[in-house]
PDB file of C-alpha atoms and ligand atoms in Angstrom:
ATOM      1  CA  MET M 115       0.000   0.000   0.000  1.00 86.00           C
ATOM      2  CA  LYS M 116       1.289   3.428  -0.929  1.00 91.00           C
ATOM      3  CA  ILE M 117       0.637   6.390   1.366  1.00 95.00           C
ATOM      4  CA  LEU M 118       1.088  10.099   0.712  1.00 97.00           C
ATOM      5  CA  VAL M 119       1.941  12.309   3.701  1.00 98.00           C
ATOM      6  CA  VAL M 120       0.922  15.944   3.056  1.00 98.00           C
ATOM      7  CA  GLU M 121       2.466  17.850   5.957  1.00 97.00           C
ATOM      8  CA  ASP M 122       4.422  21.124   5.921  1.00 97.00           C
ATOM      9  CA  GLU M 123       6.325  20.467   9.157  1.00 95.00           C
ATOM     10  CA  LYS M 124       9.450  18.833   7.784  1.00 97.00           C
ATOM     11  CA  GLY M 125      10.376  16.986  10.985  1.00 96.00           C
ATOM     12  CA  LEU M 126       6.935  15.459  11.388  1.00 95.00           C
ATOM     13  CA  ARG M 127       6.627  14.624   7.673  1.00 97.00           C
ATOM     14  CA  GLU M 128       9.960  12.816   7.680  1.00 96.00           C
ATOM     15  CA  ALA M 129       9.224  11.002  10.947  1.00 96.00           C
ATOM     16  CA  LEU M 130       5.877   9.791   9.568  1.00 97.00           C
ATOM     17  CA  ILE M 131       7.468   8.593   6.320  1.00 96.00           C
ATOM     18  CA  ARG M 132      10.163   6.748   8.305  1.00 95.00           C
ATOM     19  CA  SER M 133       7.640   5.084  10.607  1.00 94.00           C
ATOM     20  CA  LEU M 134       5.346   4.084   7.752  1.00 95.00           C
ATOM     21  CA  SER M 135       8.271   2.642   5.784  1.00 91.00           C
ATOM     22  CA  GLY M 136       9.268   0.686   8.884  1.00 90.00           C
ATOM     23  CA  GLU M 137       5.781  -0.833   8.885  1.00 89.00           C
ATOM     24  CA  GLY M 138       6.171  -2.012   5.289  1.00 87.00           C
ATOM     25  CA  TYR M 139       4.172   0.787   3.660  1.00 91.00           C
ATOM     26  CA  LEU M 140       5.488   2.825   0.776  1.00 91.00           C
ATOM     27  CA  ALA M 141       5.355   6.508   1.666  1.00 94.00           C
ATOM     28  CA  ASP M 142       6.039   9.783  -0.118  1.00 94.00           C
ATOM     29  CA  GLY M 143       5.770  13.322   1.204  1.00 97.00           C
ATOM     30  CA  ALA M 144       4.393  16.649   0.008  1.00 97.00           C
ATOM     31  CA  SER M 145       5.026  19.911   1.844  1.00 97.00           C
ATOM     32  CA  ASP M 146       2.130  22.098   0.716  1.00 97.00           C
ATOM     33  CA  GLY M 147      -1.434  21.844  -0.545  1.00 97.00           C
ATOM     34  CA  GLU M 148      -0.571  22.415  -4.177  1.00 96.00           C
ATOM     35  CA  GLU M 149       2.101  19.723  -4.326  1.00 96.00           C
ATOM     36  CA  GLY M 150      -0.122  17.367  -2.325  1.00 97.00           C
ATOM     37  CA  TYR M 151      -3.067  17.917  -4.669  1.00 96.00           C
ATOM     38  CA  ALA M 152      -0.910  17.283  -7.765  1.00 94.00           C
ATOM     39  CA  LEU M 153       0.506  14.055  -6.307  1.00 94.00           C
ATOM     40  CA  ILE M 154      -2.926  12.795  -5.223  1.00 93.00           C
ATOM     41  CA  CYS M 155      -4.191  13.418  -8.782  1.00 89.00           C
ATOM     42  CA  SER M 156      -1.439  11.112 -10.093  1.00 84.00           C
ATOM     43  CA  GLY M 157      -3.592   8.253  -8.775  1.00 81.00           C
ATOM     44  CA  LEU M 158      -0.529   6.498  -7.362  1.00 84.00           C
ATOM     45  CA  TYR M 159      -1.667   6.550  -3.739  1.00 90.00           C
ATOM     46  CA  ASP M 160      -3.938   4.223  -1.803  1.00 89.00           C
ATOM     47  CA  LEU M 161      -4.305   6.515   1.201  1.00 94.00           C
ATOM     48  CA  VAL M 162      -3.537  10.134   2.078  1.00 96.00           C
ATOM     49  CA  LEU M 163      -2.561  11.628   5.444  1.00 97.00           C
ATOM     50  CA  LEU M 164      -3.565  15.248   5.023  1.00 97.00           C
ATOM     51  CA  ASP M 165      -2.636  18.032   7.418  1.00 95.00           C
ATOM     52  CA  ILE M 166      -5.211  20.845   7.572  1.00 92.00           C
ATOM     53  CA  MET M 167      -2.937  23.856   8.179  1.00 91.00           C
ATOM     54  CA  LEU M 168      -0.864  23.915   4.989  1.00 94.00           C
ATOM     55  CA  PRO M 169       0.709  26.597   2.796  1.00 95.00           C
ATOM     56  CA  VAL M 170      -0.666  27.479  -0.669  1.00 95.00           C
ATOM     57  CA  TYR M 171      -3.971  25.809  -0.042  1.00 92.00           C
ATOM     58  CA  ASP M 172      -5.027  24.174   3.157  1.00 93.00           C
ATOM     59  CA  GLY M 173      -5.997  20.553   3.709  1.00 94.00           C
ATOM     60  CA  LEU M 174      -9.729  21.187   3.568  1.00 93.00           C
ATOM     61  CA  GLU M 175      -9.308  22.895   0.188  1.00 94.00           C
ATOM     62  CA  VAL M 176      -7.201  19.959  -1.074  1.00 96.00           C
ATOM     63  CA  LEU M 177      -9.926  17.587   0.101  1.00 94.00           C
ATOM     64  CA  ARG M 178     -12.657  19.666  -1.542  1.00 93.00           C
ATOM     65  CA  ARG M 179     -10.723  19.635  -4.834  1.00 93.00           C
ATOM     66  CA  ILE M 180      -9.951  15.921  -4.913  1.00 92.00           C
ATOM     67  CA  ARG M 181     -13.523  14.936  -4.027  1.00 89.00           C
ATOM     68  CA  GLY M 182     -14.684  17.481  -6.622  1.00 86.00           C
ATOM     69  CA  GLN M 183     -12.598  15.542  -9.172  1.00 83.00           C
ATOM     70  CA  GLY M 184     -14.371  12.357  -8.115  1.00 81.00           C
ATOM     71  CA  LEU M 185     -11.218  10.878  -6.542  1.00 83.00           C
ATOM     72  CA  GLN M 186     -12.243   8.399  -3.864  1.00 84.00           C
ATOM     73  CA  VAL M 187      -8.803   7.799  -2.309  1.00 89.00           C
ATOM     74  CA  PRO M 188      -9.200   7.421   1.479  1.00 92.00           C
ATOM     75  CA  VAL M 189      -8.087  10.505   3.423  1.00 94.00           C
ATOM     76  CA  ILE M 190      -7.176  10.823   7.096  1.00 95.00           C
ATOM     77  CA  LEU M 191      -7.036  14.469   8.197  1.00 93.00           C
ATOM     78  CA  LEU M 192      -4.327  15.503  10.647  1.00 92.00           C
ATOM     79  CA  THR M 193      -4.626  18.708  12.569  1.00 85.00           C
ATOM     80  CA  ALA M 194      -3.346  20.586  15.548  1.00 79.00           C
ATOM     81  CA  ARG M 195      -6.743  22.192  15.860  1.00 66.00           C
ATOM     82  CA  SER M 196      -9.275  20.154  17.717  1.00 64.00           C
ATOM     83  CA  SER M 197     -12.210  22.355  16.921  1.00 65.00           C
ATOM     84  CA  VAL M 198     -15.468  20.557  16.321  1.00 65.00           C
ATOM     85  CA  SER M 199     -16.260  22.726  13.288  1.00 69.00           C
ATOM     86  CA  ASP M 200     -13.048  21.609  11.519  1.00 70.00           C
ATOM     87  CA  LYS M 201     -13.850  18.011  12.202  1.00 70.00           C
ATOM     88  CA  VAL M 202     -17.432  18.307  10.992  1.00 70.00           C
ATOM     89  CA  GLY M 203     -16.287  20.360   7.969  1.00 75.00           C
ATOM     90  CA  GLY M 204     -13.656  17.766   7.078  1.00 76.00           C
ATOM     91  CA  MET M 205     -16.008  14.814   7.389  1.00 79.00           C
ATOM     92  CA  ASP M 206     -18.623  16.685   5.325  1.00 79.00           C
ATOM     93  CA  LEU M 207     -16.042  17.177   2.585  1.00 83.00           C
ATOM     94  CA  GLY M 208     -15.443  13.438   2.451  1.00 84.00           C
ATOM     95  CA  ALA M 209     -12.594  12.689   4.879  1.00 90.00           C
ATOM     96  CA  ASP M 210     -12.558   9.087   6.096  1.00 89.00           C
ATOM     97  CA  ASP M 211     -11.089   9.799   9.498  1.00 89.00           C
ATOM     98  CA  TYR M 212      -9.633  12.572  11.599  1.00 88.00           C
ATOM     99  CA  LEU M 213      -6.696  12.627  14.008  1.00 90.00           C
ATOM    100  CA  THR M 214      -5.729  15.489  16.318  1.00 89.00           C
ATOM    101  CA  LYS M 215      -2.029  16.235  16.833  1.00 88.00           C
ATOM    102  CA  PRO M 216      -0.097  15.205  18.781  1.00 88.00           C
ATOM    103  CA  PHE M 217      -0.991  11.560  18.243  1.00 91.00           C
ATOM    104  CA  ALA M 218       0.849   8.335  19.019  1.00 92.00           C
ATOM    105  CA  MET M 219       2.116   6.310  16.052  1.00 93.00           C
ATOM    106  CA  PRO M 220       0.242   3.104  17.053  1.00 93.00           C
ATOM    107  CA  GLU M 221      -2.988   5.129  17.030  1.00 93.00           C
ATOM    108  CA  LEU M 222      -2.288   6.401  13.518  1.00 95.00           C
ATOM    109  CA  LEU M 223      -1.362   2.894  12.301  1.00 94.00           C
ATOM    110  CA  ALA M 224      -4.612   1.506  13.727  1.00 93.00           C
ATOM    111  CA  ARG M 225      -6.598   4.216  11.916  1.00 92.00           C
ATOM    112  CA  ILE M 226      -4.745   3.505   8.660  1.00 93.00           C
ATOM    113  CA  ARG M 227      -5.566  -0.201   8.900  1.00 90.00           C
ATOM    114  CA  MET M 228      -9.201   0.584   9.655  1.00 88.00           C
ATOM    115  CA  VAL M 229      -9.621   3.061   6.805  1.00 87.00           C
ATOM    116  CA  ALA M 230      -7.781   0.730   4.387  1.00 82.00           C
ATOM    117  CA  ARG M 231     -10.085  -2.151   5.339  1.00 76.00           C
ATOM    118  CA  ARG M 232     -13.144   0.009   4.879  1.00 72.00           C
ATOM    119  CA  GLY M 233     -11.777   1.251   1.534  1.00 61.00           C
ATOM    120  CA  ALA M 234     -11.346  -2.326   0.350  1.00 56.00           C
ATOM    121  CA  GLY M 235     -15.117  -2.616   0.765  1.00 49.00           C
ATOM    122  CA  SER M 236     -15.056  -6.317   0.053  1.00 44.00           C
ATOM    123  CA  GLY M 237     -16.341  -7.565   3.384  1.00 46.00           C
ATOM    124  CA  PRO M 238     -14.272  -9.396   5.952  1.00 49.00           C
ATOM    125  CA  ASP M 239     -11.733 -10.944   3.534  1.00 59.00           C
ATOM    126  CA  PRO M 240      -8.803  -8.543   3.177  1.00 71.00           C
ATOM    127  CA  HIS M 241      -6.916 -10.816   0.750  1.00 84.00           C
ATOM    128  CA  ILE M 242      -6.169  -9.544  -2.728  1.00 88.00           C
ATOM    129  CA  LYS M 243      -7.115 -12.131  -5.302  1.00 91.00           C
ATOM    130  CA  ALA M 244      -6.285 -12.531  -8.954  1.00 93.00           C
ATOM    131  CA  GLY M 245      -6.669 -15.769 -10.886  1.00 94.00           C
ATOM    132  CA  ASP M 246      -5.493 -18.627  -8.670  1.00 95.00           C
ATOM    133  CA  LEU M 247      -3.321 -16.341  -6.528  1.00 96.00           C
ATOM    134  CA  SER M 248      -4.160 -14.823  -3.176  1.00 95.00           C
ATOM    135  CA  LEU M 249      -2.086 -12.152  -1.433  1.00 93.00           C
ATOM    136  CA  ASP M 250      -2.322 -11.311   2.256  1.00 90.00           C
ATOM    137  CA  PRO M 251      -1.591  -7.611   2.926  1.00 83.00           C
ATOM    138  CA  GLN M 252      -0.999  -8.237   6.655  1.00 78.00           C
ATOM    139  CA  SER M 253       1.595 -10.992   6.404  1.00 83.00           C
ATOM    140  CA  PHE M 254       2.868 -10.315   2.834  1.00 88.00           C
ATOM    141  CA  THR M 255       2.107 -13.953   2.038  1.00 93.00           C
ATOM    142  CA  LEU M 256       1.386 -15.169  -1.479  1.00 96.00           C
ATOM    143  CA  THR M 257      -0.730 -18.323  -1.655  1.00 95.00           C
ATOM    144  CA  GLY M 258      -1.371 -20.638  -4.600  1.00 94.00           C
ATOM    145  CA  PRO M 259      -4.471 -22.708  -5.427  1.00 93.00           C
ATOM    146  CA  GLY M 260      -3.340 -25.709  -3.370  1.00 90.00           C
ATOM    147  CA  GLY M 261      -2.676 -23.647  -0.252  1.00 91.00           C
ATOM    148  CA  ARG M 262       1.089 -23.579  -0.621  1.00 93.00           C
ATOM    149  CA  SER M 263       2.380 -20.158   0.359  1.00 93.00           C
ATOM    150  CA  VAL M 264       5.505 -18.042   0.505  1.00 94.00           C
ATOM    151  CA  ARG M 265       6.381 -14.774   2.175  1.00 92.00           C
ATOM    152  CA  LEU M 266       7.328 -11.827  -0.022  1.00 91.00           C
ATOM    153  CA  GLY M 267       9.831  -9.078   0.736  1.00 88.00           C
ATOM    154  CA  ALA M 268       8.496  -5.506   0.976  1.00 84.00           C
ATOM    155  CA  LYS M 269       9.278  -4.522  -2.637  1.00 87.00           C
ATOM    156  CA  GLU M 270       8.192  -7.892  -3.974  1.00 92.00           C
ATOM    157  CA  TYR M 271       4.907  -7.434  -2.142  1.00 92.00           C
ATOM    158  CA  GLN M 272       4.341  -3.931  -3.529  1.00 89.00           C
ATOM    159  CA  LEU M 273       5.043  -5.103  -7.068  1.00 93.00           C
ATOM    160  CA  MET M 274       2.831  -8.192  -6.708  1.00 95.00           C
ATOM    161  CA  GLU M 275       0.010  -6.142  -5.216  1.00 93.00           C
ATOM    162  CA  TYR M 276       0.207  -3.652  -8.086  1.00 93.00           C
ATOM    163  CA  LEU M 277       0.078  -6.447 -10.684  1.00 95.00           C
ATOM    164  CA  MET M 278      -2.769  -8.266  -8.914  1.00 94.00           C
ATOM    165  CA  ARG M 279      -4.854  -5.122  -8.542  1.00 90.00           C
ATOM    166  CA  ASN M 280      -4.473  -4.492 -12.279  1.00 90.00           C
ATOM    167  CA  PRO M 281      -4.708  -7.937 -13.868  1.00 89.00           C
ATOM    168  CA  LYS M 282      -4.654  -8.251 -17.659  1.00 90.00           C
ATOM    169  CA  GLN M 283      -3.365  -4.695 -17.926  1.00 91.00           C
ATOM    170  CA  ILE M 284       0.008  -3.869 -19.323  1.00 94.00           C
ATOM    171  CA  LEU M 285       1.969  -1.932 -16.729  1.00 94.00           C
ATOM    172  CA  SER M 286       4.993  -0.145 -18.097  1.00 92.00           C
ATOM    173  CA  ARG M 287       8.371  -0.359 -16.392  1.00 89.00           C
ATOM    174  CA  GLU M 288       8.018   3.363 -15.775  1.00 86.00           C
ATOM    175  CA  GLN M 289       4.649   2.985 -14.022  1.00 87.00           C
ATOM    176  CA  ILE M 290       5.993   0.112 -11.948  1.00 90.00           C
ATOM    177  CA  THR M 291       9.155   2.013 -10.992  1.00 87.00           C
ATOM    178  CA  GLN M 292       7.128   5.052  -9.913  1.00 83.00           C
ATOM    179  CA  ARG M 293       4.654   3.017  -7.974  1.00 84.00           C
ATOM    180  CA  VAL M 294       7.053   0.676  -6.195  1.00 86.00           C
ATOM    181  CA  TRP M 295      10.196   2.766  -5.836  1.00 82.00           C
ATOM    182  CA  GLY M 296       8.712   6.242  -5.779  1.00 75.00           C
ATOM    183  CA  TYR M 297       9.481   9.507  -7.475  1.00 61.00           C
ATOM    184  CA  ASP M 298      12.813  10.231  -5.793  1.00 57.00           C
ATOM    185  CA  ALA M 299      14.174   6.726  -5.922  1.00 58.00           C
ATOM    186  CA  GLU M 300      17.326   6.057  -7.868  1.00 63.00           C
ATOM    187  CA  ALA M 301      15.773   2.799  -8.969  1.00 60.00           C
ATOM    188  CA  GLU M 302      16.654   1.712 -12.462  1.00 65.00           C
ATOM    189  CA  TYR M 303      14.297   0.072 -14.869  1.00 62.00           C
ATOM    190  CA  ASN M 304      16.141  -3.210 -14.644  1.00 72.00           C
ATOM    191  CA  ASN M 305      15.234  -3.378 -10.935  1.00 85.00           C
ATOM    192  CA  VAL M 306      11.767  -4.142 -12.218  1.00 90.00           C
ATOM    193  CA  ASP M 307      13.095  -7.062 -14.267  1.00 91.00           C
ATOM    194  CA  VAL M 308      15.015  -8.409 -11.287  1.00 91.00           C
ATOM    195  CA  TYR M 309      11.976  -8.255  -8.996  1.00 94.00           C
ATOM    196  CA  VAL M 310       9.733  -9.797 -11.641  1.00 95.00           C
ATOM    197  CA  SER M 311      12.151 -12.722 -11.834  1.00 96.00           C
ATOM    198  CA  PHE M 312      11.969 -13.131  -8.024  1.00 95.00           C
ATOM    199  CA  LEU M 313       8.177 -13.102  -8.188  1.00 97.00           C
ATOM    200  CA  ARG M 314       8.054 -15.600 -11.041  1.00 97.00           C
ATOM    201  CA  LYS M 315      10.085 -18.033  -8.921  1.00 96.00           C
ATOM    202  CA  LYS M 316       7.685 -17.550  -6.018  1.00 96.00           C
ATOM    203  CA  ILE M 317       4.591 -17.965  -8.206  1.00 97.00           C
ATOM    204  CA  LYS M 318       6.124 -21.221  -9.447  1.00 96.00           C
ATOM    205  CA  PHE M 319       6.872 -22.253  -5.873  1.00 95.00           C
ATOM    206  CA  VAL M 320       3.211 -21.850  -4.810  1.00 96.00           C
ATOM    207  CA  GLN M 321       2.246 -23.883  -7.897  1.00 95.00           C
ATOM    208  CA  ALA M 322      -0.047 -21.270  -9.410  1.00 96.00           C
ATOM    209  CA  ALA M 323      -0.908 -21.189 -13.115  1.00 96.00           C
ATOM    210  CA  SER M 324      -1.259 -17.406 -13.241  1.00 96.00           C
ATOM    211  CA  LYS M 325       1.879 -15.777 -14.542  1.00 96.00           C
ATOM    212  CA  ILE M 326       3.637 -12.485 -15.127  1.00 97.00           C
ATOM    213  CA  SER M 327       4.121 -12.010 -18.856  1.00 96.00           C
ATOM    214  CA  ALA M 328       6.621  -9.652 -20.396  1.00 95.00           C
ATOM    215  CA  VAL M 329       5.311  -7.302 -23.044  1.00 92.00           C
ATOM    216  CA  ARG M 330       8.338  -6.671 -25.172  1.00 87.00           C
ATOM    217  CA  GLY M 331       9.692  -3.159 -24.912  1.00 85.00           C
ATOM    218  CA  VAL M 332       6.854  -2.006 -22.652  1.00 90.00           C
ATOM    219  CA  GLY M 333       6.509  -3.784 -19.358  1.00 93.00           C
ATOM    220  CA  TYR M 334       4.588  -6.572 -17.713  1.00 96.00           C
ATOM    221  CA  GLU M 335       1.109  -7.885 -17.169  1.00 96.00           C
ATOM    222  CA  LEU M 336      -0.412 -10.483 -14.881  1.00 96.00           C
ATOM    223  CA  GLU M 337      -2.134 -13.231 -16.804  1.00 96.00           C
ATOM    224  CA  GLU M 338      -4.786 -14.766 -14.613  1.00 93.00           C
ATOM    225  CA  ALA M 339      -5.402 -18.489 -14.649  1.00 91.00           C
ATOM    226  CA  GLU M 340      -7.826 -20.417 -12.452  1.00 84.00           C
TER     227      GLU M 340
HETATM  228 CA1  LIG D 637       0.730  22.210   9.235  1.00 53.77          CA
END
């Protein structure tokens, strides 16, 4: 899961990104409302932590704009203000949750899990499924049709999740690099090839018939098989 942290306080933004990365999430930062809005519109994020007091435009304005665009990405508002009117205003604009600063990291992580589960909207089963593969976002475990499973590393998981959420779609190396390694990463395109080869071995290990196909000169797609 990829999270965007829109927070102008550099120390807090960096601490949040570090903590989220430590929990196995991918996280990027934005330091004002304009940058945050542009990044959210890229569609690369699964959840947004959005501070209310921000330069350029504030968090409520960012929220109003993204919901106005029809973007349904889950948003957790962060604010130093604990005023009831902010909270009501934010929820009215389509925030999924609201956290008053200062907050403890375990509290934030619990809220993220809750909002992510709700966002999945597929009932009690949080597993991501595609063809005969099942992926567990809690344990990073990939399971085949016979129940054989294997644990994925953090990057392997992010790549597998991206492929499984977009089956039968060609994902370019560029899209994959941006999604899995982020905008600032020094990742090279052939990282993608290396990680695809790791995943192919693991798909074989769990005895699944679904496979990652290379589309020459473009990228990869997940071919689903039952
Ligand atoms: Ca702020």
